[in-house]
Tab-separated table of C-alpha atoms in Angstrom:
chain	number	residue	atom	x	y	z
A	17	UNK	CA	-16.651	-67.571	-31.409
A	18	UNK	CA	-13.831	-65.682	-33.083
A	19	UNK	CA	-15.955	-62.652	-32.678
A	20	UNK	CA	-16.191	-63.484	-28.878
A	21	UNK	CA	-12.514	-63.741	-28.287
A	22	UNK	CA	-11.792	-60.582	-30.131
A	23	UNK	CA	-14.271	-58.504	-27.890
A	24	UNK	CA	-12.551	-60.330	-24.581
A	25	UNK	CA	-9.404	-59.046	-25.782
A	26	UNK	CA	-10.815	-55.418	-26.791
A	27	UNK	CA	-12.066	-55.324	-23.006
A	28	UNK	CA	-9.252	-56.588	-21.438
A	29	UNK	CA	-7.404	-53.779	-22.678
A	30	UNK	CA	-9.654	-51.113	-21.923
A	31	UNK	CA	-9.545	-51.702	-18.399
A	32	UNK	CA	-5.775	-51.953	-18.550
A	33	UNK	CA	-5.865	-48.590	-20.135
A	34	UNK	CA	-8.181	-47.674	-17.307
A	35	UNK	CA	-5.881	-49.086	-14.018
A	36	UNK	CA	-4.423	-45.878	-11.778
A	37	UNK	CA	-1.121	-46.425	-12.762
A	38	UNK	CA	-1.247	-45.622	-16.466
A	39	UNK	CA	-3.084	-42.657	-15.665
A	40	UNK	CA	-1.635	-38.789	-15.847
A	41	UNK	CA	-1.033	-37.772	-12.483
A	42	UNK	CA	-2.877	-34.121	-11.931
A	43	UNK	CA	-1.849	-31.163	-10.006
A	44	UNK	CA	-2.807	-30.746	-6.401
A	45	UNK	CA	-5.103	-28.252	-7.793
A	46	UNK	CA	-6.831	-30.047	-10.309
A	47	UNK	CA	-7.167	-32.851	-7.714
A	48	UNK	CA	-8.622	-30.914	-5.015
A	49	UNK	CA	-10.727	-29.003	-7.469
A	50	UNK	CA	-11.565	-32.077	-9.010
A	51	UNK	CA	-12.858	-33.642	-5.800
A	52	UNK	CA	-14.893	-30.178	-4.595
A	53	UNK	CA	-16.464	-30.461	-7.855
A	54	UNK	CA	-17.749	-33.675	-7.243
A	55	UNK	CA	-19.120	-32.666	-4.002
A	56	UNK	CA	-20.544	-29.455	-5.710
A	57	UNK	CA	-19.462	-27.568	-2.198
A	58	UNK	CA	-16.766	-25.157	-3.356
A	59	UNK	CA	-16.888	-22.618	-0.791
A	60	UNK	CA	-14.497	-19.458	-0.803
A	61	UNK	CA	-11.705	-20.332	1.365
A	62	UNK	CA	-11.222	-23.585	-1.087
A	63	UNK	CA	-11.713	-21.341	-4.064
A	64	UNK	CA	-8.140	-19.837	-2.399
A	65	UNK	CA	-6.446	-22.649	-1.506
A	66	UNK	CA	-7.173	-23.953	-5.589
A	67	UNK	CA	-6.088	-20.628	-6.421
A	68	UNK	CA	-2.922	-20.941	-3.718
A	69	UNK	CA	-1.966	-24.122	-5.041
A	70	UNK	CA	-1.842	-22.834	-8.344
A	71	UNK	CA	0.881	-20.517	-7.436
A	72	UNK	CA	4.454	-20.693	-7.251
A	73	UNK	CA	7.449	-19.211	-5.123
A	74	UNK	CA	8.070	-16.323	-7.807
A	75	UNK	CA	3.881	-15.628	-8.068
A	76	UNK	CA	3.898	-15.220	-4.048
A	77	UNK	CA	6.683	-12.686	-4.110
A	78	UNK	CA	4.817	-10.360	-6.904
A	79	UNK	CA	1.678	-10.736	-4.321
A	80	UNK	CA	3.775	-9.345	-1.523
A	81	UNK	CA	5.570	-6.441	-3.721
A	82	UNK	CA	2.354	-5.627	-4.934
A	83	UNK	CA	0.512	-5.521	-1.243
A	84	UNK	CA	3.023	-3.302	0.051
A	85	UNK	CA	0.201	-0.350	0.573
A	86	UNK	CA	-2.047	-2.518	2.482
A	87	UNK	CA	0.211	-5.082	4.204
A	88	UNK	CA	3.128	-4.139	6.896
A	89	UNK	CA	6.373	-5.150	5.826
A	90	UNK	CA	6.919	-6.938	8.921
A	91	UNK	CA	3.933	-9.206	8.056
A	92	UNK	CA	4.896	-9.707	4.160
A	93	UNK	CA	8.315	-10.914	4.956
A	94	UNK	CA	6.476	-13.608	7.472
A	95	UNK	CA	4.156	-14.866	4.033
A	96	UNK	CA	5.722	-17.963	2.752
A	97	UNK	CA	2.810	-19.045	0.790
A	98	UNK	CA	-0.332	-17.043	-0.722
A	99	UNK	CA	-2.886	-17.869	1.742
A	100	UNK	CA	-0.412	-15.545	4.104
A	101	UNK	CA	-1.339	-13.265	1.960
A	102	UNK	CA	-5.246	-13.815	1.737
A	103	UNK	CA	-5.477	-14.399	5.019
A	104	UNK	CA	-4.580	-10.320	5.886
A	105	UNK	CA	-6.699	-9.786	3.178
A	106	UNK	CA	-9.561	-11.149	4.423
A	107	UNK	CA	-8.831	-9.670	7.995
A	108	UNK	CA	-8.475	-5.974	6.599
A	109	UNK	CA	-11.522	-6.988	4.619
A	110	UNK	CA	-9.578	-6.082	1.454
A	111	UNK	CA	-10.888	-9.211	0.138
A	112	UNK	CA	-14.190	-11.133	0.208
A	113	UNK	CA	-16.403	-13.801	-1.032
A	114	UNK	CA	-19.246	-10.990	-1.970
A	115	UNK	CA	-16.221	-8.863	-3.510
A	116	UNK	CA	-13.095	-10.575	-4.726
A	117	UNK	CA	-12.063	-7.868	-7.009
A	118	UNK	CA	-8.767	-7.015	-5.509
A	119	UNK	CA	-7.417	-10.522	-5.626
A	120	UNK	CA	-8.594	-10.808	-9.019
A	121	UNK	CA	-6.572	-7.432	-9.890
A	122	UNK	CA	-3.289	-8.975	-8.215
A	123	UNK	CA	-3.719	-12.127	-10.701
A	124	UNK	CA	-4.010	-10.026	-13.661
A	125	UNK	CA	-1.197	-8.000	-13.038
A	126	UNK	CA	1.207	-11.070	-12.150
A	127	UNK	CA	-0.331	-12.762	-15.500
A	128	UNK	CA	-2.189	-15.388	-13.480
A	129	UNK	CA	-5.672	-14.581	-15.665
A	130	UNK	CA	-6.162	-18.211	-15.848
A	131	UNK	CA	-6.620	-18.372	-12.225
A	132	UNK	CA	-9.134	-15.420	-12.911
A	133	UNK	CA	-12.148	-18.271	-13.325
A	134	UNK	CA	-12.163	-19.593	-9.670
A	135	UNK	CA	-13.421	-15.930	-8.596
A	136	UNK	CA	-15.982	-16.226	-11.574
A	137	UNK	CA	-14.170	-12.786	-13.383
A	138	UNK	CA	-12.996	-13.053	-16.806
A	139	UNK	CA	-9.698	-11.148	-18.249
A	140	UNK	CA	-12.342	-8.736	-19.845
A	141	UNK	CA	-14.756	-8.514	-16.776
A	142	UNK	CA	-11.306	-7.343	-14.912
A	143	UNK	CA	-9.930	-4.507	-17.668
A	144	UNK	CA	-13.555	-3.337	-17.434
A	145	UNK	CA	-13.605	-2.381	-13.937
A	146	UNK	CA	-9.656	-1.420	-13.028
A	147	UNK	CA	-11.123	1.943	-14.965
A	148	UNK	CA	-12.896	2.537	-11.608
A	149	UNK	CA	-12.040	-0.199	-8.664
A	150	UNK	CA	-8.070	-0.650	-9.089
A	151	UNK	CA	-6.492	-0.553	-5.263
A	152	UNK	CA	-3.190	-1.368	-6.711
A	153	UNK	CA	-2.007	2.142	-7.211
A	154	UNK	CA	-0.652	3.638	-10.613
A	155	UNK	CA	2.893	4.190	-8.737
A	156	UNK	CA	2.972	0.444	-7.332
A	157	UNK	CA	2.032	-0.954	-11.031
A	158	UNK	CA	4.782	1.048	-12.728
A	159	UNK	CA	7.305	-0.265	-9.984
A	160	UNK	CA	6.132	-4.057	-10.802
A	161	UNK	CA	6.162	-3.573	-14.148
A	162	UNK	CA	9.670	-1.548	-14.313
A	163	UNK	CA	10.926	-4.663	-12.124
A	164	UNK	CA	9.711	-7.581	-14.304
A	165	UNK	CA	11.964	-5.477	-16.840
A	166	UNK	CA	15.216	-5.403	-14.891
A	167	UNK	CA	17.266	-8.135	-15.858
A	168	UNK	CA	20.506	-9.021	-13.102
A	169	UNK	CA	22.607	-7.203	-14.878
A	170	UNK	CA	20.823	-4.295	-15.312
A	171	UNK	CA	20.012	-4.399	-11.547
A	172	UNK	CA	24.300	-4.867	-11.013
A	173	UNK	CA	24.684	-1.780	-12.890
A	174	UNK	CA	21.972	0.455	-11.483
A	175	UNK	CA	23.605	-0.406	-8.119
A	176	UNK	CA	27.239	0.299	-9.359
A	177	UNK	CA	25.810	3.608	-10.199
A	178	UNK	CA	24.320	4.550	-6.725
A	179	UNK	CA	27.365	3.215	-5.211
A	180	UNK	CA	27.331	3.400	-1.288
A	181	UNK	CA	23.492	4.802	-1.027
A	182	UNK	CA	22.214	1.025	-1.347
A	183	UNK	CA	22.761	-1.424	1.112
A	184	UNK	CA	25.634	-4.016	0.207
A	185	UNK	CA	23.461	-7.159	0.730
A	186	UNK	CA	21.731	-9.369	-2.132
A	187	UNK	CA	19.131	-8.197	-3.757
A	188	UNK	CA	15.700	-8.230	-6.882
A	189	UNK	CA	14.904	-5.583	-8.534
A	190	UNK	CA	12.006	-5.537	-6.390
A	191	UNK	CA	13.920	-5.331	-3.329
A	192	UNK	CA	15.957	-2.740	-5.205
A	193	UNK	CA	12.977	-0.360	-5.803
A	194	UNK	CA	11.585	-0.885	-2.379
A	195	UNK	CA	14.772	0.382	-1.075
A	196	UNK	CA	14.645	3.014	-3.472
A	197	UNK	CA	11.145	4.218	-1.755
A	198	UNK	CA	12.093	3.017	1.765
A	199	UNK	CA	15.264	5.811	1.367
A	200	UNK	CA	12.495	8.143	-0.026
A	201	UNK	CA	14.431	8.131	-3.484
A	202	UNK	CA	11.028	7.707	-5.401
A	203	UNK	CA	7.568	8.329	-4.712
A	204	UNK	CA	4.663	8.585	-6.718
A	205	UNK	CA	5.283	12.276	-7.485
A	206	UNK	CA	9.295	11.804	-8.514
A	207	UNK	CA	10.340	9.156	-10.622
A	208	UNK	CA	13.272	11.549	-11.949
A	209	UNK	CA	16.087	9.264	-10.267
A	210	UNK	CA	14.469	5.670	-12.198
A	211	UNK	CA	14.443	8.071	-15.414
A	212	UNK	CA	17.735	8.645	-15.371
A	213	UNK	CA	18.758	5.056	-14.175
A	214	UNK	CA	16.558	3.431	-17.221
A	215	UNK	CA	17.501	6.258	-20.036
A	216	UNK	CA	21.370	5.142	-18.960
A	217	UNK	CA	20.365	1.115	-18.414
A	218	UNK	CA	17.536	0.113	-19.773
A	219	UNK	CA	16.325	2.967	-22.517
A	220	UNK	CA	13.528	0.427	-23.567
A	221	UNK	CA	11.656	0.611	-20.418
A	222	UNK	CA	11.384	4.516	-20.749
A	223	UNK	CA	8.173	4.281	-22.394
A	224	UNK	CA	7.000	2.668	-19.254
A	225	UNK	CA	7.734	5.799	-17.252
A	226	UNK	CA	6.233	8.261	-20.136
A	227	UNK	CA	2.869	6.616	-19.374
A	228	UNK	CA	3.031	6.351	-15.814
A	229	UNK	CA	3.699	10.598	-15.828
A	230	UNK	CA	0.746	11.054	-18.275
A	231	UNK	CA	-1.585	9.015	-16.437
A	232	UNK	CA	-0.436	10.616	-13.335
A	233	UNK	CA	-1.474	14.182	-14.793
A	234	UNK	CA	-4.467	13.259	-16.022
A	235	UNK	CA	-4.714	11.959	-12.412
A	236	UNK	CA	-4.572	15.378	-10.875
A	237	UNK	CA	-6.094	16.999	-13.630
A	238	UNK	CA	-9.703	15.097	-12.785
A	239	UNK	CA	-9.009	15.923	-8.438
A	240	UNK	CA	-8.168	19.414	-9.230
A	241	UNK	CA	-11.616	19.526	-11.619
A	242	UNK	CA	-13.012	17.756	-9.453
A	243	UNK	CA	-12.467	19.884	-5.895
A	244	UNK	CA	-12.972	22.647	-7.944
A	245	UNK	CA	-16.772	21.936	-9.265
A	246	UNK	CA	-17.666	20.974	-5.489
A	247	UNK	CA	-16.240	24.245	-4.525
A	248	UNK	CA	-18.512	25.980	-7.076
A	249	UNK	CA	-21.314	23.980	-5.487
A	250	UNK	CA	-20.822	25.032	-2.160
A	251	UNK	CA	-20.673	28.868	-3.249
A	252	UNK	CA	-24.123	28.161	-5.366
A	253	UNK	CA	-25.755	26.231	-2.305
A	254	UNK	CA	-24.501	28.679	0.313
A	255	UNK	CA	-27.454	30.941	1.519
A	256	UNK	CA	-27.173	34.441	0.479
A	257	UNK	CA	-26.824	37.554	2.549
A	258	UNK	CA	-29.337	40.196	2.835
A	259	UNK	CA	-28.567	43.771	2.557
């Protein structure tokens, strides 16, 4: 009998244990995955609301800095949440269930490779093929990565420095470079003006900018090989003349 009582009171507390309100509440994105799981019907679109919910405020506004080639301005500043953002996507077909890549690329730059799993890609899977299928370009990259480097003061003083050529309003060091661009201050062939502004503010991030103008030589080192070889072609393939 003792036995009996002891295994009444070893049950009663499991199912206390058990009750709803002692358990850990989960994320709205481990819920809902949770619950597509169980009905083993996880189409696309809820792959990107998982990923979406997964997201916050700061994650959305990398997405938008680093869509800026593909999506309007006047339709990034309307995005409030990431399926904004996936939704042009999937309109300018930049973004599919047969090819996911490019979202996959915008949450390994913004350090989201956990998310990486939803659009079955690894971390590795996605180093392997930015050698060959990156959209984001090599000049938007360096800008994001320059930004996440630029703390507020830096950003205080590289405005002090341009004085009245930036507008007085409140601003990110992503909303600073833009507005670099946007006054045609920067583009992918001059960086000279963030050189200078980094060698006299932020001398650490220089090394980001040494890459950046390698990679971009090699860049159009391989185009001018490149245009060159199918010129040579044409010549070979071009019929001859007769004399």
């Amino acid at each position: 009998m003792p036995e009996r009582s002891e295994d009444n009171v070893r049950s009663r507390q499991l199912c206390q244990d058990a009750r709803p309100d002692r358990q850990v509440m989960a994320s709205p994105s481990q819920s809902l995955y949770s619950t597509l799981d169980d009905n083993q019907r996880v189409n696309f679109r809820e792959k990107l609301l998982i990923i979406d919910l997964s997201l916050e405020d700061r994650d959305v506004e990398c997405l938008k800095f680093l869509c800026q080639d593909y999506i309007t301005f006047g339709k990034l500043e309307k995005c409030s949440r990431a399926l904004d953002i996936f939704e042009y996507l999937l309109q300018q077909e930049l973004l599919s269930e047969e090819d996911p890549f490019f979202l996959a690329e915008l949450l390994y730059i913004i350090e989201q490779k956990i998310l990486l799993k939803h659009l079955d890609y690894t971390k590795e899977q996605v180093e392997c093929w930015l050698q060959t299928r990156r959209r984001v370009s090599h000049f938007r990259n360096l800008l994001y990565e320059l930004s996440e480097g630029i703390s507020s003061e830096n950003l205080q003083s590289m405005i002090f420095l341009l004085n009245e050529s930036i507008p007085n309003v409140q601003m990110t060091s992503r909303s600073f470079l833009t507005c670099l661009e946007k006054q045609a201050k920067i583009d992918e062939d001059n960086v000279t003006l963030l050189e200078n502004l980094c060698q006299k503010i932020v001398p650490n991030l220089m090394e980001k900018l040494h890459k950046y103008k390698r990679e971009r030589s090699e860049i159009k080192n391989q185009m001018l090989q490149a245009a060159f070889t199918l010129r040579k072609k044409a010549v070979l393939l071009a019929p001859q003349k007769k004399w």
